[in-house]
Coordinates of C-alpha atoms in Angstrom, one line a residue:
X1232 CA 5.8 47.7 0.3
X1233 CA 4.3 47.8 -3.7
X1234 CA 1.5 44.9 -2.8
X1235 CA 1.1 44.0 -6.5
X1236 CA 5.2 42.7 -6.8
X1237 CA 6.1 39.4 -6.1
X1238 CA 7.5 40.3 -2.9
X1239 CA 4.4 42.0 -1.7
X1240 CA 1.9 39.5 -2.7
X1241 CA 4.3 36.7 -0.7
X1242 CA 3.5 39.0 2.3
X1243 CA 0.0 38.8 1.8
X1244 CA -0.2 35.1 1.2
X1245 CA 2.4 34.2 4.3
X1246 CA 0.0 36.1 6.7
X1247 CA -2.8 34.1 5.8
X1248 CA -1.9 30.9 7.5
X1249 CA -3.2 27.7 5.5
X1250 CA -2.2 24.7 7.6
X1251 CA -3.8 21.7 5.8
X1252 CA -5.7 20.5 8.9
X1253 CA -7.5 24.4 8.5
X1254 CA -9.5 26.2 6.1
X1255 CA -7.9 28.0 3.3
X1256 CA -10.8 30.1 2.2
X1257 CA -9.5 33.2 3.4
X1258 CA -6.6 32.9 1.6
X1259 CA -8.6 31.7 -1.7
X1260 CA -10.8 35.1 -1.1
X1261 CA -7.8 37.1 -1.5
X1262 CA -6.8 35.5 -4.9
X1263 CA -10.4 35.3 -6.1
X1264 CA -10.8 39.2 -5.2
X1265 CA -7.0 40.3 -6.4
X1266 CA -8.3 38.3 -9.9
X1267 CA -11.5 40.2 -10.2
X1268 CA -9.6 43.8 -9.1
X1269 CA -8.0 42.7 -13.0
X1270 CA -11.1 41.9 -15.0
X1271 CA -10.3 38.3 -14.3
X1272 CA -13.4 35.7 -13.1
X1273 CA -12.2 32.6 -10.9
X1274 CA -14.0 29.6 -10.2
X1275 CA -14.4 27.7 -6.8
X1276 CA -14.1 24.1 -6.4
X1277 CA -15.0 23.3 -2.9
X1278 CA -14.6 20.2 -0.6
X1279 CA -17.5 18.6 0.8
X1280 CA -17.8 20.2 4.3
X1281 CA -17.1 23.8 2.3
X1282 CA -14.2 24.1 4.4
X1283 CA -11.4 24.9 1.6
X1284 CA -11.1 25.1 -2.0
X1285 CA -9.6 25.0 -4.8
X1286 CA -9.5 28.1 -7.4
X1287 CA -9.4 28.3 -11.3
X1288 CA -9.5 31.2 -13.5
X1289 CA -8.5 32.0 -17.1
X1290 CA -6.6 34.6 -18.7
X1291 CA -6.9 34.9 -22.6
X1292 CA -9.2 33.3 -25.5
X1293 CA -11.1 30.3 -24.4
X1294 CA -11.5 28.3 -27.4
X1295 CA -7.7 26.7 -26.9
X1296 CA -6.0 24.5 -24.3
X1297 CA -3.5 27.3 -22.9
X1298 CA -0.8 26.5 -20.2
X1299 CA -2.0 26.0 -16.6
X1300 CA 0.5 27.2 -14.2
X1301 CA -0.1 25.6 -11.0
X1302 CA 0.7 25.9 -6.8
X1303 CA -1.1 24.5 -3.8
X1304 CA -2.3 26.7 -1.3
X1305 CA -1.5 24.4 2.0
X1306 CA 1.3 24.6 4.2
X1307 CA 3.0 22.6 6.5
X1308 CA 2.3 23.0 10.4
X1309 CA 5.0 25.0 12.4
X1310 CA 3.7 23.0 16.1
X1311 CA 7.1 22.1 17.9
X1312 CA 9.7 23.7 15.3
X1313 CA 12.4 26.2 16.7
X1314 CA 11.3 29.2 14.7
X1315 CA 13.6 32.6 15.3
X1316 CA 10.8 34.2 13.6
X1317 CA 7.2 34.6 13.8
X1318 CA 6.2 32.3 10.9
X1319 CA 3.4 34.0 9.8
X1320 CA 4.7 37.4 9.3
X1321 CA 6.9 38.0 6.7
X1322 CA 10.6 38.9 7.5
X1323 CA 13.4 40.0 5.4
X1324 CA 17.1 39.5 6.4
X1325 CA 20.3 39.1 4.4
X1326 CA 18.7 38.6 0.7
X1327 CA 15.9 36.4 2.2
X1328 CA 12.4 36.2 3.1
X1329 CA 11.0 33.9 5.7
X1330 CA 7.7 32.6 6.4
X1331 CA 5.9 29.5 6.2
X1332 CA 5.3 28.7 3.0
X1333 CA 7.7 31.3 1.1
X1334 CA 9.8 28.5 -0.2
X1335 CA 6.6 25.5 -0.5
X1336 CA 5.1 27.2 -2.6
X1337 CA 3.5 30.7 -1.9
X1338 CA 6.7 32.3 -3.7
X1339 CA 5.9 30.9 -7.0
X1340 CA 1.8 31.8 -6.5
X1341 CA 3.0 35.2 -5.2
X1342 CA 4.9 35.8 -8.7
X1343 CA 2.1 34.1 -10.8
X1344 CA -0.4 37.0 -9.1
X1345 CA 2.4 39.5 -9.6
X1346 CA 2.3 38.8 -13.7
X1347 CA -1.6 38.7 -13.9
X1348 CA -1.7 42.5 -14.7
X1349 CA 0.5 41.8 -17.5
X1350 CA -1.0 38.6 -18.8
X1351 CA -4.3 40.6 -18.9
X1352 CA -2.6 43.8 -20.8
X1353 CA -1.1 41.4 -23.2
X1354 CA -3.0 40.2 -26.6
X1355 CA -2.6 36.2 -25.5
X1356 CA -2.7 34.0 -28.7
X1357 CA -2.6 30.9 -25.9
X1358 CA -4.5 31.6 -22.4
X1359 CA -2.9 30.9 -19.6
X1360 CA -5.1 29.3 -16.3
X1361 CA -4.2 29.4 -12.8
X1362 CA -4.7 26.4 -10.5
X1363 CA -4.5 26.6 -7.0
X1364 CA -5.5 23.7 -4.9
X1365 CA -6.0 22.6 -1.3
X1366 CA -4.3 19.4 0.8
X1367 CA -1.5 18.5 -1.2
X1368 CA 0.4 17.9 1.5
X1369 CA -1.6 15.3 3.1
X1370 CA -2.0 13.6 -0.1
X1371 CA -2.8 15.7 -3.0
X1372 CA -6.2 15.7 -2.2
X1373 CA -7.9 18.9 -3.1
X1374 CA -6.9 18.9 -6.4
X1375 CA -8.8 15.9 -7.8
X1376 CA -12.1 17.7 -8.2
X1377 CA -11.1 20.3 -9.8
X1378 CA -9.3 18.1 -12.7
X1379 CA -12.1 15.5 -12.8
X1380 CA -13.8 19.2 -13.9
X1381 CA -11.5 20.1 -16.5
X1382 CA -11.4 16.8 -18.1
X1383 CA -14.6 17.3 -19.4
X1384 CA -13.8 20.5 -20.9
X1385 CA -13.9 20.4 -24.6
X1386 CA -10.1 22.3 -24.7
X1387 CA -8.1 20.6 -22.2
X1388 CA -4.8 22.5 -21.5
X1389 CA -1.8 21.4 -23.5
X1390 CA 0.8 22.3 -20.8
X1391 CA 1.1 22.4 -16.7
X1392 CA 3.8 24.1 -14.8
X1393 CA 3.7 23.4 -11.2
X1394 CA 5.9 25.8 -9.3
X1395 CA 7.4 23.2 -7.0
X1396 CA 10.4 24.7 -5.4
X1397 CA 13.4 23.5 -7.3
X1398 CA 15.6 26.4 -7.7
X1399 CA 14.4 27.0 -10.8
X1400 CA 15.8 24.3 -12.5
X1401 CA 13.6 21.9 -15.0
X1402 CA 12.2 19.2 -13.7
X1403 CA 10.4 16.4 -15.6
X1404 CA 9.8 13.7 -12.8
X1405 CA 9.1 12.0 -9.4
X1406 CA 8.2 8.7 -7.8
X1407 CA 4.8 8.1 -6.4
X1408 CA 3.6 7.3 -3.5
X1409 CA 1.5 5.4 -1.6
X1410 CA 0.3 5.4 2.5
X1411 CA -0.8 2.6 4.0
X1412 CA -2.3 1.3 7.6
X1413 CA -1.8 -1.9 8.9
X1414 CA -3.9 -3.0 11.6
X1415 CA -3.3 -6.2 13.6
X1416 CA -6.0 -7.8 16.0
X1417 CA -4.9 -10.0 18.5
X1418 CA -5.9 -11.1 21.7
X1419 CA -4.9 -9.8 24.8
X1420 CA -4.3 -11.9 28.4
X1421 CA -1.5 -11.9 31.4
X1422 CA 1.7 -11.7 30.2
X1423 CA 2.5 -14.7 32.3
X1424 CA -0.2 -16.9 29.9
X1425 CA 1.4 -15.2 26.9
X1426 CA 1.2 -18.3 24.9
X1427 CA -2.5 -17.9 25.2
X1428 CA -3.0 -14.7 23.7
X1429 CA -2.1 -13.4 20.5
X1430 CA 0.7 -10.7 20.7
X1431 CA -0.5 -8.1 17.8
X1432 CA 3.3 -6.2 18.4
X1433 CA 4.9 -9.1 17.7
X1434 CA 2.9 -10.0 14.2
X1435 CA 3.2 -6.6 13.5
X1436 CA 7.2 -7.0 13.5
X1437 CA 6.9 -10.1 11.2
X1438 CA 5.1 -7.8 8.8
X1439 CA 7.3 -4.8 9.1
X1440 CA 10.2 -7.2 8.7
X1441 CA 8.3 -8.8 5.4
X1442 CA 7.9 -5.3 4.2
X1443 CA 12.0 -4.6 5.0
X1444 CA 12.5 -8.3 2.7
X1445 CA 10.1 -6.5 -0.4
X1446 CA 12.3 -3.1 0.2
X1447 CA 15.6 -5.2 -0.3
X1448 CA 14.5 -6.6 -3.5
X1449 CA 13.0 -3.2 -5.1
X1450 CA 16.7 -2.1 -4.3
X1451 CA 18.5 -4.7 -6.7
X1452 CA 20.6 -3.2 -9.1
X1453 CA 18.4 -4.4 -12.4
X1454 CA 15.4 -1.8 -11.4
X1455 CA 17.4 1.0 -11.1
X1456 CA 16.6 4.3 -12.7
X1457 CA 19.7 6.5 -12.6
X1458 CA 17.4 9.9 -12.6
X1459 CA 16.2 9.3 -9.2
X1460 CA 17.8 10.0 -6.2
X1461 CA 17.9 6.9 -4.3
X1462 CA 17.5 5.4 -8.1
X1463 CA 15.5 2.5 -7.1
X1464 CA 11.4 2.5 -5.1
X1465 CA 11.8 2.2 -1.5
X1466 CA 9.6 1.3 1.1
X1467 CA 9.6 2.2 4.8
X1468 CA 7.3 1.9 7.9
X1469 CA 7.2 5.4 9.8
X1470 CA 4.9 5.2 12.8
X1471 CA 3.7 2.5 14.9
X1472 CA 1.2 2.4 17.8
X1473 CA 0.4 -0.4 20.1
X1474 CA 0.7 -2.2 23.7
X1475 CA -0.8 -0.7 27.2
X1476 CA 1.5 -2.4 29.8
X1477 CA 4.3 -4.7 29.4
X1478 CA 2.5 -7.2 31.8
X1479 CA -0.2 -7.3 28.8
X1480 CA -0.1 -9.4 26.2
X1481 CA -1.5 -6.6 23.3
X1482 CA -4.3 -7.0 21.5
X1483 CA -3.8 -4.2 19.1
X1484 CA -1.0 -3.0 17.2
X1485 CA -0.9 -0.7 14.0
X1486 CA 1.5 1.1 11.6
X1487 CA 2.1 3.0 9.0
X1488 CA 3.9 2.3 5.9
X1489 CA 4.6 4.1 2.5
X1490 CA 6.3 3.2 -0.7
X1491 CA 7.8 6.0 -2.9
X1492 CA 7.9 4.0 -6.6
X1493 CA 9.5 5.2 -9.7
X1494 CA 7.5 5.9 -12.7
X1495 CA 5.9 3.0 -14.4
X1496 CA 6.3 0.7 -10.7
X1497 CA 2.8 0.1 -9.1
X1498 CA 3.0 0.7 -5.4
X1499 CA 0.1 -1.4 -4.8
X1500 CA 1.8 -4.8 -5.7
X1501 CA 4.0 -3.9 -2.1
X1502 CA 0.7 -3.8 -0.1
X1503 CA -1.1 -6.9 -2.4
X1504 CA 2.0 -8.8 -1.2
X1505 CA 2.1 -7.8 2.5
X1506 CA -1.7 -9.1 2.4
X1507 CA -1.0 -12.5 0.6
X1508 CA 1.8 -13.3 3.4
X1509 CA -0.7 -12.3 6.0
X1510 CA -3.8 -14.5 5.1
X1511 CA -1.2 -17.5 4.1
X1512 CA 1.2 -16.9 7.0
X1513 CA 0.4 -14.9 10.4
X1514 CA -3.8 -15.1 10.3
X1515 CA -3.8 -18.8 10.3
X1516 CA -1.7 -19.1 13.2
X1517 CA -3.6 -16.2 15.2
X1518 CA -6.9 -17.6 14.3
X1519 CA -5.7 -21.1 15.8
X1520 CA -5.6 -19.3 19.0
X1521 CA -8.4 -16.7 19.3
X1522 CA -10.7 -16.8 16.0
X1523 CA -11.8 -12.9 16.2
X1524 CA -8.1 -11.9 15.4
X1525 CA -6.6 -10.6 12.3
X1526 CA -5.0 -8.2 10.1
X1527 CA -6.1 -5.4 8.1
X1528 CA -4.8 -3.3 5.5
X1529 CA -6.2 0.6 4.2
X1530 CA -5.0 3.5 2.2
X1531 CA -4.2 6.3 3.6
X1532 CA -3.1 8.7 0.7
X1533 CA -1.4 8.3 -2.9
X1534 CA -0.6 10.3 -6.0
X1535 CA 1.2 8.8 -9.2
X1536 CA 4.8 9.6 -10.0
X1537 CA 5.5 11.8 -13.4
X1538 CA 7.8 10.9 -16.1
X1539 CA 7.6 13.4 -19.2
X1540 CA 10.2 12.6 -22.0
X1541 CA 12.5 14.7 -22.6
X1542 CA 12.2 15.2 -26.2
X1543 CA 8.7 16.1 -25.8
X1544 CA 7.1 19.7 -26.4
X1545 CA 6.6 20.0 -22.6
X1546 CA 9.8 19.6 -22.0
X1547 CA 11.0 21.9 -24.8
X1548 CA 9.0 24.8 -23.6
X1549 CA 10.3 24.0 -20.0
X1550 CA 14.0 24.8 -21.5
X1551 CA 12.9 27.6 -23.2
X1552 CA 11.4 29.1 -20.0
X1553 CA 14.0 28.1 -17.7
X1554 CA 17.0 28.4 -19.6
X1555 CA 17.8 25.3 -18.8
X1556 CA 17.7 21.7 -20.7
X1557 CA 19.8 20.3 -18.0
X1558 CA 16.2 18.0 -17.1
X1559 CA 16.4 16.6 -13.6
X1560 CA 14.3 14.7 -11.2
X1561 CA 13.1 15.5 -7.1
X1562 CA 13.0 13.4 -4.3
X1563 CA 9.5 14.6 -3.3
X1564 CA 6.3 14.3 -4.8
X1565 CA 4.0 16.7 -6.6
X1566 CA 0.6 17.0 -8.1
X1567 CA 2.3 16.6 -11.5
X1568 CA 1.4 13.1 -11.8
X1569 CA -2.5 13.5 -11.3
X1570 CA -2.2 16.3 -14.4
X1571 CA -0.4 14.0 -16.2
X1572 CA -3.2 11.4 -15.9
X1573 CA -5.5 14.0 -16.9
X1574 CA -3.9 13.9 -20.0
X1575 CA -2.2 17.3 -20.0
X1576 CA 1.6 17.2 -20.3
X1577 CA 3.5 18.5 -16.6
X1578 CA 6.5 19.8 -16.0
X1579 CA 7.9 21.3 -12.6
X1580 CA 9.6 24.3 -11.8
X1581 CA 9.5 27.2 -9.4
X1582 CA 11.9 29.2 -6.9
X1583 CA 13.0 28.4 -3.7
X1584 CA 14.6 25.0 -2.5
X1585 CA 12.8 22.3 -0.9
X1586 CA 15.9 21.9 1.2
X1587 CA 14.2 25.0 3.2
X1588 CA 10.6 23.1 2.9
X1589 CA 8.9 22.3 5.9
X1590 CA 11.7 23.1 8.1
X1591 CA 12.2 26.0 10.7
X1592 CA 13.0 29.4 9.4
X1593 CA 11.9 28.9 5.8
X1594 CA 12.6 31.0 3.2
X1595 CA 13.0 31.8 -0.1
X1596 CA 16.1 34.4 -1.8
X1597 CA 15.0 37.6 -3.7
X1598 CA 17.2 36.2 -6.5
X1599 CA 15.3 33.1 -6.7
X1600 CA 11.8 35.6 -6.8
X1601 CA 13.1 37.8 -9.7
X1602 CA 14.2 34.6 -11.4
X1603 CA 10.6 33.2 -11.5
X1604 CA 9.5 36.5 -12.6
X1605 CA 11.8 36.6 -15.5
X1606 CA 10.7 33.1 -16.3
X1607 CA 6.9 34.3 -16.3
X1608 CA 8.1 36.8 -18.4
X1609 CA 9.7 34.7 -21.0
X1610 CA 6.1 32.4 -21.3
X1611 CA 4.0 35.6 -21.6
X1612 CA 6.3 36.2 -25.1
X1613 CA 5.6 32.9 -25.4
X1614 CA 1.4 32.8 -24.8
X1615 CA 1.6 36.1 -27.1
X1616 CA 3.0 33.8 -30.3

């Protein structure tokens, strides 16, 4: 196997486990050394603990903006999944390459790295930037420090291509997300005297019911955007914890909920409405029984949506690269909204399908890798001018 091609490089990347809870530094070091072997310098942006890093590198002239090729290096865990192949050793079967991250999204990173020798050899009129992040899977956390640095530079990139798995179909948009944790602090007592306690689970249930009402309003037809599936902003509660025994009125309950917001809708208004409902309708009743009770909310993670205009220059370039102007949207989130907020027009297109992402026996097809290699070849022609 030739380690310089996208297939060989994907095998190397999969063999370096980068589950979000763990360090990605071994993989970053591999990429840094690989780029250095082709004469390309890298810049690292470490987290506060020094255990994870973003990597940024530029090929070509540095006195102009250029195009960013962006991907996240972290992957989701394999714990509890019924894999039939080794998740961190790439295997091939029936034209498919299996391994954690094969689709989401080490396949794209492998293709980008495989294109580096051609980018270096070509006389690029417009630079290409490589931007590889950490902790995308846990709220798009890592890329923010790298973007903060890019915003301060005199020559901001003019386009970002995020290679999330879209089956190489051109994507201009996705929803944003706000994840919140609500904690209900009640007062325990023996269940025989339930009215003398404050049942945290029951009050949490009323809050969850309120979220359901908000979600129903957001699904009203007049709020639909048919570019998305589902075509409206959604609210859902995914985790709830509370109670110790059936004969104890529970003193504590917490639940996590998320808002998947259409571009242009501020998800924070959902959390604000829930907090107002709690303070006006629930907390006074709780504190009438026990003054030390209450409700608190705190954010877990958030990222903005993406809605690049189909008549924009970014969309025109994406159509040229992908060979299609059949623009679409995706249901999952990306770091694209954060690049957009930093003033960098952003599009999404990459090999593989999210139908395989996050699942056991994740794979990307060889055909998709070849298609991505070809797309990056068209980018090379574009950058040469």
